XYZ file of C-alpha atoms in Angstrom:
584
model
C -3.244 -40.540 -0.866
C -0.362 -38.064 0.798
C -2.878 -37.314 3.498
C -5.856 -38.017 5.417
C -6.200 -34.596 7.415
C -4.259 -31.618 7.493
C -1.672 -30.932 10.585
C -3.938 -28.448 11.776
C -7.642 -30.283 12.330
C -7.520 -33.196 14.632
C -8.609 -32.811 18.218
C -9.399 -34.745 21.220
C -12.745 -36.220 19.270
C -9.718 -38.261 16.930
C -8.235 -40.408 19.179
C -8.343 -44.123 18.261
C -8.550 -42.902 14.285
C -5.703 -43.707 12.473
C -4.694 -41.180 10.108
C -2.109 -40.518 7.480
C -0.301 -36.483 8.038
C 2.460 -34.672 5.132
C 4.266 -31.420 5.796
C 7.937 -30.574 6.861
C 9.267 -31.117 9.804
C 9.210 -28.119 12.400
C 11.951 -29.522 15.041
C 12.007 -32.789 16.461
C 13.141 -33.290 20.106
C 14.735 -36.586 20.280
C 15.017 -37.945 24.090
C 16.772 -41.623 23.226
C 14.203 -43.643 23.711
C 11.206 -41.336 22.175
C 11.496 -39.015 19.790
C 8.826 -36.166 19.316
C 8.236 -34.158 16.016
C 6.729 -31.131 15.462
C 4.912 -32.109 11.720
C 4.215 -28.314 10.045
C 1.344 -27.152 6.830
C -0.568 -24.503 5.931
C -2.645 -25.330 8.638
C -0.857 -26.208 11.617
C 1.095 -28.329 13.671
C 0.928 -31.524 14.674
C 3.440 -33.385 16.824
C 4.534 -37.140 16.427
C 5.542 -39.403 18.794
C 8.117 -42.178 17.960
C 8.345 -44.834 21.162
C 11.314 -47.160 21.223
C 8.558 -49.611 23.258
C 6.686 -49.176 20.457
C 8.326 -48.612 17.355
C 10.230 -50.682 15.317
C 14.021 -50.150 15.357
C 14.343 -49.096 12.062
C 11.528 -46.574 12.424
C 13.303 -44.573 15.053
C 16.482 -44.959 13.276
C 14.543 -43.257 9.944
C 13.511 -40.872 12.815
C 16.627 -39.525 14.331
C 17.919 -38.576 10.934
C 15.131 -36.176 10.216
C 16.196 -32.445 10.250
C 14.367 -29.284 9.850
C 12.218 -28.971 7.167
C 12.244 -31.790 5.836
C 8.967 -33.723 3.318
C 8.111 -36.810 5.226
C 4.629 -38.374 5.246
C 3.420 -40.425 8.625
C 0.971 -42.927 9.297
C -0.046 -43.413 12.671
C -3.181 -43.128 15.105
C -4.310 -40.722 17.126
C -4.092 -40.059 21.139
C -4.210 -38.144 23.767
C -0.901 -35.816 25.003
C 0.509 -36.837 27.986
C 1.827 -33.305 28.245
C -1.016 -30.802 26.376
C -0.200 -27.530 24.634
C -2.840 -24.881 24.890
C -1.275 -22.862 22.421
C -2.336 -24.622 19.499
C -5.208 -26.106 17.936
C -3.943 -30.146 17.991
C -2.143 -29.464 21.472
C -4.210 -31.869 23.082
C -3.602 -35.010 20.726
C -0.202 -36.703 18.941
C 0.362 -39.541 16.743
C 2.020 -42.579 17.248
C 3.670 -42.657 14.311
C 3.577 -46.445 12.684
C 4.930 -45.507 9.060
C 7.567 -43.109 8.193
C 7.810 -41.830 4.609
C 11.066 -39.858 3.882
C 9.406 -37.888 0.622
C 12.281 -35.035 0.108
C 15.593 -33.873 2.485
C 16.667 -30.446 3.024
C 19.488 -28.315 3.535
C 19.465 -26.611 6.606
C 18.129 -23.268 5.950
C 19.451 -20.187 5.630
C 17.344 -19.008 8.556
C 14.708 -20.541 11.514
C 11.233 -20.932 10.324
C 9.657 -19.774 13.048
C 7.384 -16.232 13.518
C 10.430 -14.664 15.181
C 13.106 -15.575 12.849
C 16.777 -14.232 12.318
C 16.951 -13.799 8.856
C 17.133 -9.911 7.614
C 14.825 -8.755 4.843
C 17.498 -9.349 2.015
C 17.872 -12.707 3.040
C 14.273 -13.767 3.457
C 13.575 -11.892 -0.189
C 16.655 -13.913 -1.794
C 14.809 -17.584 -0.347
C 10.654 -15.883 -0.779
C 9.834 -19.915 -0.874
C 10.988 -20.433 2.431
C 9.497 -17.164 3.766
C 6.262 -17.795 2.811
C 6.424 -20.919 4.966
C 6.436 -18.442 7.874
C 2.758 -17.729 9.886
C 3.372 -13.975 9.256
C 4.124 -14.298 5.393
C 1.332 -16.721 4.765
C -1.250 -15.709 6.794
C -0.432 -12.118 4.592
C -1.098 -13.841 1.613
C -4.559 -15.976 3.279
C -5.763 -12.185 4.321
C -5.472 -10.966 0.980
C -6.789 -13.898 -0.467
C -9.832 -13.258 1.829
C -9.850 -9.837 1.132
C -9.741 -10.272 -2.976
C -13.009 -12.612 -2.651
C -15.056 -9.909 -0.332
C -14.418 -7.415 -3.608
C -15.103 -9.812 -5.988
C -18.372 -10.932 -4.281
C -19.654 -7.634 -3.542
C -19.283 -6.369 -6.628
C -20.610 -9.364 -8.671
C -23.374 -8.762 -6.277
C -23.938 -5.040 -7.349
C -23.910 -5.883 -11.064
C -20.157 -5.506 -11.956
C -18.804 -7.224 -14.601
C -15.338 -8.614 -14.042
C -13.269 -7.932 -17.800
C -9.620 -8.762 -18.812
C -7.752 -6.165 -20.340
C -4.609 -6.238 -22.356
C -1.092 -6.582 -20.766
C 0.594 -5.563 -24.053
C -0.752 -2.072 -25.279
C 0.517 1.004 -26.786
C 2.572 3.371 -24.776
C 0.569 6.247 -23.427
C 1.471 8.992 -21.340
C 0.102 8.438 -17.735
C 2.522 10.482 -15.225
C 4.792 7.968 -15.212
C 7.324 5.949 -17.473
C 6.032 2.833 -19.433
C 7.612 -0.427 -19.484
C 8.296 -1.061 -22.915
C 8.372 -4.704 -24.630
C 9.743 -5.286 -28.295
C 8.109 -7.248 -30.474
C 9.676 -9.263 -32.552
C 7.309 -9.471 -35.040
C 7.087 -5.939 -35.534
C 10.121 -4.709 -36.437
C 11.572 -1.747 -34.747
C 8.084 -1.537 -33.091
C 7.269 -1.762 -29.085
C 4.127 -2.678 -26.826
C 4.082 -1.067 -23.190
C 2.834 -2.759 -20.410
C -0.556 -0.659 -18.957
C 0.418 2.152 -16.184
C -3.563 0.900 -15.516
C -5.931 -0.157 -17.799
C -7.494 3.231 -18.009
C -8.576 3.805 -21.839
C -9.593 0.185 -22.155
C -12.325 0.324 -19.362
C -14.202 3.747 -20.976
C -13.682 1.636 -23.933
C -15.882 -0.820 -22.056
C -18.492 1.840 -21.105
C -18.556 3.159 -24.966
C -19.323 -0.712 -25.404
C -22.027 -0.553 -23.263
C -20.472 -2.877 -19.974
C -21.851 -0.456 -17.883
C -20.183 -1.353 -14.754
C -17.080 -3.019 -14.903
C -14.306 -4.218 -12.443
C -10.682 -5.933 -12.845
C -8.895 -6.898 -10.345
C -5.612 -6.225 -12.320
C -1.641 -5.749 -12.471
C -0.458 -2.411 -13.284
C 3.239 -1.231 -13.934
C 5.357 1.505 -13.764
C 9.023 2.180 -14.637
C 9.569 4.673 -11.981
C 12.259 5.900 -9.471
C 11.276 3.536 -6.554
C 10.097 5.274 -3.030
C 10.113 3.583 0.609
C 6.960 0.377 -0.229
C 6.657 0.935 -3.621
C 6.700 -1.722 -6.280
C 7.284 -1.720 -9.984
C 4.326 -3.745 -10.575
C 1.556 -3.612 -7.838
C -2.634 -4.609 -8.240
C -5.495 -1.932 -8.472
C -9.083 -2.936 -7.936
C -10.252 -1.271 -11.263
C -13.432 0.074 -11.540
C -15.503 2.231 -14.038
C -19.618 2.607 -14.874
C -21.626 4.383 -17.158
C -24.645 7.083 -16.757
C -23.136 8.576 -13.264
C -22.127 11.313 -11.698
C -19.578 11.826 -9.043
C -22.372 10.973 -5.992
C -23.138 7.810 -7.419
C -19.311 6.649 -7.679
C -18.696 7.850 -4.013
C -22.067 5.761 -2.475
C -20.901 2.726 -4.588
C -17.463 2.504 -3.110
C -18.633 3.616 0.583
C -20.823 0.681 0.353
C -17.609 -1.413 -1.296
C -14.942 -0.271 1.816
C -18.297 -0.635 4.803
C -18.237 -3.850 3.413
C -14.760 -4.664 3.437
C -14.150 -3.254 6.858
C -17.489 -5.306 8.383
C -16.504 -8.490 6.278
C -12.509 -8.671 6.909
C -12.068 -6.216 10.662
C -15.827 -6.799 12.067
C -16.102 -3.071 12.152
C -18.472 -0.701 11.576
C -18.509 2.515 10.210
C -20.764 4.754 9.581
C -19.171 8.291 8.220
C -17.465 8.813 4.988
C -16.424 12.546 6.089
C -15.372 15.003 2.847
C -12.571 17.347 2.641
C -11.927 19.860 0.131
C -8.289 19.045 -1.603
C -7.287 23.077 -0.180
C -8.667 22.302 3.004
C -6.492 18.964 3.422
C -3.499 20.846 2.166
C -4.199 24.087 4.444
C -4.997 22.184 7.749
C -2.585 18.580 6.906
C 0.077 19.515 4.974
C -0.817 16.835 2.417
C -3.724 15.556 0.073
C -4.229 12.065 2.154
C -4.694 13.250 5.690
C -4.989 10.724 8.970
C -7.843 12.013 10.820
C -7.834 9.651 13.337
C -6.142 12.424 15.906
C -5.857 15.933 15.951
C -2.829 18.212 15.355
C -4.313 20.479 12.638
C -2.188 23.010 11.037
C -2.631 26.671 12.314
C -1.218 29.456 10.005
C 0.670 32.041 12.382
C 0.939 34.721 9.632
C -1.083 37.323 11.089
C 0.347 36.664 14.658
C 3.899 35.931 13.892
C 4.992 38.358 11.019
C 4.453 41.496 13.222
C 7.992 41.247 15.119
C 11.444 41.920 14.032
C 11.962 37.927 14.016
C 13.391 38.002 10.216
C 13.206 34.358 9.648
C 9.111 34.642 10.067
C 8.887 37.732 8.219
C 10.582 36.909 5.064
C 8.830 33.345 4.951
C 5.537 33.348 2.813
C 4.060 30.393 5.505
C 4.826 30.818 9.196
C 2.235 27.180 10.603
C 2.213 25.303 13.852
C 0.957 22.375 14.912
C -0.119 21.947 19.217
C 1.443 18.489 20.262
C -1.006 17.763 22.994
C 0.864 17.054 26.346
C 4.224 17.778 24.581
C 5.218 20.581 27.739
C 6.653 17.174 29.169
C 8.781 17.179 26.935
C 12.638 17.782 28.343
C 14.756 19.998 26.288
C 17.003 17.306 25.001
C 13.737 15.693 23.328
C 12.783 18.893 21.533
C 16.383 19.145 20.348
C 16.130 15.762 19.028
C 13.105 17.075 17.535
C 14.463 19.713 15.926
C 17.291 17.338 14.403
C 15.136 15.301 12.951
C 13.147 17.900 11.148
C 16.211 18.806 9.667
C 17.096 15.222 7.899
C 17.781 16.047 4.412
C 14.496 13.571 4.110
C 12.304 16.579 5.572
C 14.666 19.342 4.729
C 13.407 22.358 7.183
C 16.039 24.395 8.363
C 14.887 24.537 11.876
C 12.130 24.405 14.539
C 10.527 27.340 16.444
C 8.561 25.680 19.734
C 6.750 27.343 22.577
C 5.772 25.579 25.674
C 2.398 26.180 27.081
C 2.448 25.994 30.934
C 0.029 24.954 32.999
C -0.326 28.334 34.673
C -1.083 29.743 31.461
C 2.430 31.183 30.791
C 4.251 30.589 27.767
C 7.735 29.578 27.105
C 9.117 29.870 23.427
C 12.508 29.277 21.824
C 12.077 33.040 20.407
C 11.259 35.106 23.647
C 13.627 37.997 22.508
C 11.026 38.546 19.844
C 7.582 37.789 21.108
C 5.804 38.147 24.310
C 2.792 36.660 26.436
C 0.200 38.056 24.346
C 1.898 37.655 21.419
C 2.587 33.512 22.358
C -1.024 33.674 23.405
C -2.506 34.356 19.691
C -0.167 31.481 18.725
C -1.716 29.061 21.132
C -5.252 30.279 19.570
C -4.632 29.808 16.137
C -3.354 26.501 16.347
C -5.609 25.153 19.127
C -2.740 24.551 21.875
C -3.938 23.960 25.138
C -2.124 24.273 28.752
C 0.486 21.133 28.893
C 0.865 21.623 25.214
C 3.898 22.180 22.698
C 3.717 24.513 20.178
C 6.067 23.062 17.070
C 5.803 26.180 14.089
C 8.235 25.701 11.125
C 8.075 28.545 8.159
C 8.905 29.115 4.773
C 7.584 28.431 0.969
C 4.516 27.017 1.589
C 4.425 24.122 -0.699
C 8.063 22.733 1.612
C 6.389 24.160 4.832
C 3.400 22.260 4.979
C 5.023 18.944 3.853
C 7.536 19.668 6.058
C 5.160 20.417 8.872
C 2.951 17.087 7.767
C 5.726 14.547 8.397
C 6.158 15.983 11.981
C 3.040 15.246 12.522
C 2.742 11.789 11.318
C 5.984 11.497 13.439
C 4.711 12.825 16.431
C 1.371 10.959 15.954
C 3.479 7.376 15.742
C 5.488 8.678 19.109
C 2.507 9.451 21.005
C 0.603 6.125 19.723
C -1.998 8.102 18.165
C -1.777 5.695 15.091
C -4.015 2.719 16.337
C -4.183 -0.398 13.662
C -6.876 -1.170 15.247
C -8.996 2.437 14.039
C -10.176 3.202 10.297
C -10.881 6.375 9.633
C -11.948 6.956 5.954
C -12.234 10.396 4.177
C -13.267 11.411 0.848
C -10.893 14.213 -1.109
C -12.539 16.058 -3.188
C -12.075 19.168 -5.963
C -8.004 18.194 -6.611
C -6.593 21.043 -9.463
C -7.013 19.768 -12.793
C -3.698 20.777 -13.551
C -0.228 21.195 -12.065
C 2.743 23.179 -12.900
C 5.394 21.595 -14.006
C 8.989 23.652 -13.783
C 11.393 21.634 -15.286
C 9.296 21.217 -18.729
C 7.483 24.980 -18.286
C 3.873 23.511 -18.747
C 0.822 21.739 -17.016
C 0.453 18.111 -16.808
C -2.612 16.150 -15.907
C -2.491 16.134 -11.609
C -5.081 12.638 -12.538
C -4.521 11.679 -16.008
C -5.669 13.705 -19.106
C -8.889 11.773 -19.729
C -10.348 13.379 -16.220
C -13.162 15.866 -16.798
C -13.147 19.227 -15.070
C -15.793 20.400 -12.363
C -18.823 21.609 -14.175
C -19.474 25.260 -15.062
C -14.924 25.433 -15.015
C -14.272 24.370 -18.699
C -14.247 28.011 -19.749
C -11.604 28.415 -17.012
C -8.352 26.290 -19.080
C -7.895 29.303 -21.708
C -7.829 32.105 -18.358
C -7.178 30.636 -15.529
C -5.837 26.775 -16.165
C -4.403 26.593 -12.628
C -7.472 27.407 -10.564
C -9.207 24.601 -12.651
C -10.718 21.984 -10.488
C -10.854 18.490 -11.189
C -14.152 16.467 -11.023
C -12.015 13.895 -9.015
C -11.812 12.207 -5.898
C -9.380 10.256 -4.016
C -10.756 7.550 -0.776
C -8.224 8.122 2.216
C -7.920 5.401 4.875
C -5.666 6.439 7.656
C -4.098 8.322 6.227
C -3.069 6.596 3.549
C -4.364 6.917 -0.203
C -6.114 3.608 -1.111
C -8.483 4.610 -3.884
C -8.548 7.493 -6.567
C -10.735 8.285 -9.278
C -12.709 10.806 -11.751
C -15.921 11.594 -13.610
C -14.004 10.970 -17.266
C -14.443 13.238 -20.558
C -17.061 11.549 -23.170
C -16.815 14.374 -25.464
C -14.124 14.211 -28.547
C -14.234 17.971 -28.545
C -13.843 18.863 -24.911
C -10.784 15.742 -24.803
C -9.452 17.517 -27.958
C -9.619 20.957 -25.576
C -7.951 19.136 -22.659
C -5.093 17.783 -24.998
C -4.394 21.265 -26.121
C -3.492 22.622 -23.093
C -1.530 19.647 -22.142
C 0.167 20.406 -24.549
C -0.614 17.993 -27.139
C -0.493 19.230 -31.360
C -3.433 17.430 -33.292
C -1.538 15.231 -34.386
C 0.476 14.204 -31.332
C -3.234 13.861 -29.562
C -4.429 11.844 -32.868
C -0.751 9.442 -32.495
C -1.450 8.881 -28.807
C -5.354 8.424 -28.204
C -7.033 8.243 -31.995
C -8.614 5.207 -31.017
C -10.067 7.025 -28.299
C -11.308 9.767 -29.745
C -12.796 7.346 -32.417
C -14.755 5.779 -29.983
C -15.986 8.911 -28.652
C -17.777 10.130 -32.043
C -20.168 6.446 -31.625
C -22.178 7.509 -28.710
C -19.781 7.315 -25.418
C -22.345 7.785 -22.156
C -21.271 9.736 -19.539
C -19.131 7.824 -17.478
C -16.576 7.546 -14.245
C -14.862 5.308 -12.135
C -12.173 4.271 -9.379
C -9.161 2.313 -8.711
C -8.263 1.013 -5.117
C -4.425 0.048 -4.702
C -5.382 -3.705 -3.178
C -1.995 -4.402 -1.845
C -2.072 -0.746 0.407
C -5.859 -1.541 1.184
C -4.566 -5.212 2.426
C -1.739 -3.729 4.395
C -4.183 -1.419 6.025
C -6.940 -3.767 6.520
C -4.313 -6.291 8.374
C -3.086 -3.426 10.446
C -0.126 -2.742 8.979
C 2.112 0.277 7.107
C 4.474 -1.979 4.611
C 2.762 -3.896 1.651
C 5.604 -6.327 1.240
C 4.688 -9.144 3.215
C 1.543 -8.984 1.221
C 2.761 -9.912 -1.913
C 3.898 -13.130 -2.739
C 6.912 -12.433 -4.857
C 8.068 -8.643 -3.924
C 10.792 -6.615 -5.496
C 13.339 -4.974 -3.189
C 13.854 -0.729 -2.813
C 16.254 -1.477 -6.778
C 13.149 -3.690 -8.255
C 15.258 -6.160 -8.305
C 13.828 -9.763 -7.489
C 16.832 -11.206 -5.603
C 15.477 -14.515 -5.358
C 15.819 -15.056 -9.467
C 18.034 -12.251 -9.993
C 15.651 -10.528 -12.331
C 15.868 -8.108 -14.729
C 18.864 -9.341 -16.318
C 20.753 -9.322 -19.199
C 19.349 -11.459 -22.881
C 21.974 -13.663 -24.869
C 23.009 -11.513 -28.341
C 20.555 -14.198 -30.620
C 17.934 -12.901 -28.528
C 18.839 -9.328 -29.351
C 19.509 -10.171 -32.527
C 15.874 -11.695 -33.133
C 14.311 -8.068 -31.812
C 16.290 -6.463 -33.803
C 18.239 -4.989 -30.766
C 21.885 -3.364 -30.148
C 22.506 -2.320 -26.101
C 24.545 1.209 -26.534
C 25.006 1.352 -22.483
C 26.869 3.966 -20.543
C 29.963 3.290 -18.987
């Protein structure tokens, strides 16, 4: 036996036991005649004491040559501190170490183990093992564990069925690019690996599941943003006989339950925003609505002057920053710079101060006057000791332009509180988008999402003003669950296909099987998928996901740690049937 109890459960009530401890060594403090060590698990810390009084001689020799992390395993008994330590659980006890066990050395690491370390990101990615030996890293990955269970159990508990899917499939077009996999028995022939497991789980409701749930890897071969991964984990959910209501009560009661369970916090509205509304008063489709700052479009009050940058714009908006008037002019110019990073892209910032006297004060005072500043301050809800920030033209740039001010502003002014969860519902998203580099729609969900009753007429007329029956969950402001009420009709998924583009017999190569299934009694059906590593990150107060994964892939998706992907040896090519024709 390596161990009797952990290094993070004995307490005063242990003294007198004797006990045997394993775990690496944390630091050891070595006074010449006693030596203390700091003894470091998953649970805790416990310190040893080594006594020259009462030690053998060749005990605290073993003892001095200990050095950071290293194995060892200890026998000893338990008693009280001389000295306590409030900070931690076992700061009131120690052992007297009787038995030293040496069970593995280490190098000295490439950085301190400690909460606070010095190692950067590269270098904690390139030695994950060690990082994960870090409170912050691994109580991460004990959150999400706890997190993981609360789904699994509440969803067991509501009748869900938890299925396995396939990992190698056939490449299907999803929105983004497959990873493909050759097979070697097949040759010339190639599996994907699933985008999400989306055609397998209506498969499930054509095979009667009925409710169904995966908690799953997904993967994408895609141009990597800031916190995305290659391959991340959806909570994957679908049932059969619903309508969009019933999907949005299920997974209220799914994310009360999470936030009760995990954060101890109640809450009670699940507001709902029209997708046009969110993009009209945010700037984007996953708003934070834990503070204010909602757009106000200055069209009608700004385009009436001979101020030619607002009148050729198609979108003059503005956003009130509330006490922003204290701003000096050196902070609004900093402002202004950083609205035009190439990573927002405006070409510049119009602001108007609203005095506490009720005067205003704008950057464009040759053009407009008091009344005119006054409408401005209406229409976007600015109040005396307010700024006024208004940025203008197309107003697909303008509003995402305006949006990540005000995420900025809202993380300047602390009006971003970890601590706060504010859900929101999305609702009525465009069935389709234009695309302008291939000249044709694409699927804004995916194409097996089923347009908003009464619209199906609409794709021949009118395809753009199509609405989706779709839905995305937003949790401050962040998108952490999307789904759709799905097509169960062959002919009106042979209608969507169409104007996707699709010939018969592309539609027939891509999602025959599908279709098949369809013409054997498919019930209506509909479902969700929550990102788990963004609903983590959220849940345990933070932005990034990476410290919630176990093994992460840097900005590159490159794992630096086993320098993955990288290149096969030519018999391994040869065997797939394989020849590399790579750019120089």
């Amino acid at each position: 036996m390596y161990r009797s109890h952990n290094c993070g459960e004995l307490r005063a009530t242990h003294n007198n036991t004797e006990v045997t401890l394993a775990g690496w060594v944390q630091g050891v403090r070595d006074k010449g005649f006693m030596i203390y060590v700091d003894l470091r698990d998953r649970y805790g810390i416990t310190q040893l004491y080594f006594d020259e009084d009462q030690s053998s001689k060749a005990l605290m020799e073993t003892a001095q040559k200990l050095g950071r992390e290293f194995v060892i395993q200890v026998k000893g008994k338990v008693q009280e501190r001389t000295s306590k330590n409030p900070n931690i659980p076992t700061g009131d006890v120690e052992i007297l170490v009787s038995e030293l066990n040496v069970l593995n050395g280490s190098k000295t690491p490439p950085f301190t183990i400690e909460d606070e370390t010095d190692g950067g990101d590269d270098l904690r990615m390139k030695y994950r093992y060690l990082d994960i030996r870090r409170n912050p890293v691994k109580n991460s990955l004990v959150f999400r564990h706890k997190v993981a269970q609360a789904v699994r159990n509440y969803l067991s508990n509501d009748g869900f069925i938890e299925v396995e899917t396939p990992y190698l499939i056939k490449s299907t077009p999803e929105g983004a690019r497959d990873f493909v996999v050759p097979s070697r028995m097949n040759e010339g022939q190639f599996y994907a690996l699933p985008q999400s497991p989306q055609t397998f789980k209506q498969l499930l409701m054509v095979g009667g599941m009925d409710k169904y749930f995966q908690i799953v890897k997904c993967f994408r071969d895609e141009d990597l943003r800031a916190d995305r991964q290659p391959e991340f984990t959806q909570i994957d959910c679908e049932m059969a006989f619903v309508e969009q209501e019933d999907i949005l009560n299920t997974f209220e009661g799914l994310t009360r339950h999470l936030l009760k369970e995990i954060n101890g916090v109640e809450v009670d509205k699940f507001p709902r925003m029209l997708y046009d509304d969110a993009m009209r008063l945010y700037g984007n489709d996953k708003p934070d609505i834990r503070f204010g700052m909602e757009f106000g479009e200055l069209n009608d009050v700004a385009q009436h002057k001979d101020f030619n940058v607002f009148n050729s714009a198609e979108l003059v908006v503005g956003i009130a920053v509330p006490g922003g008037n204290a701003y000096t002019r050196k902070e609004i110019d900093k402002l202004i710079d950083w609205v035009k990073r190439p990573q927002v892209g405006a070409l510049g910032m119009v602001y108007c101060r609203c005095n506490e006297d009720g005067t205003f004060k704008s950057s464009v005072d040759k053009f407009y006057d008091q009344d005119d500043l006054a409408k401005w301050a209406e229409v976007t809800g600015a109040k005396a000791g307010d700024l006024i920030c208004v940025l203008s033209g197309d107003t697909n740039k303008v509003r995402a332009q305006l949006s990540a001010l005000r995420m900025e502003l809202a993380e300047r002014l602390g009006l971003r509180k970890s601590d706060e969860f504010a859900p929101l519902w999305v609702m009525d998203f465009p069935l389709l988008e234009w695309d302008e580099d291939t000249e044709r729609y694409h699927a804004m969900h995916h194409p097996f999402t089923s347009p908003k009753p009464g619209q199906l007429e609409l794709l021949d007329s009118k395809p753009g003003e199509v609405k989706a029956n779709a839905y995305d969950l937003v949790l401050n402001g962040n998108e952490i669950g999307g789904g759709s009420i799905r097509i169960h009709d062959k002919a009106i998924q042979a209608i969507m296909l169409k104007h996707l583009g699709f010939s018969e017999e592309e539609a027939r190569a891509q999602f025959g099987f599908l279709m098949d299934a369809f013409e054997y009694g498919a019930p209506p059906h509909g479902g969700i998928a929550f990102g788990l590593d963004r609903l983590v990150a959220i849940l345990g107060g933070q932005e990034t996901i990476r410290d919630f994964i176990a093994f992460p892939k840097n900005n590159s998706g490159r794992d630096v740690m086993i320098d993955a992907p990288a290149p096969i040896d030519d018999e391994q090519l040869q065997e797939l049937n394989l020849k590399l024709n790579l750019k120089s």
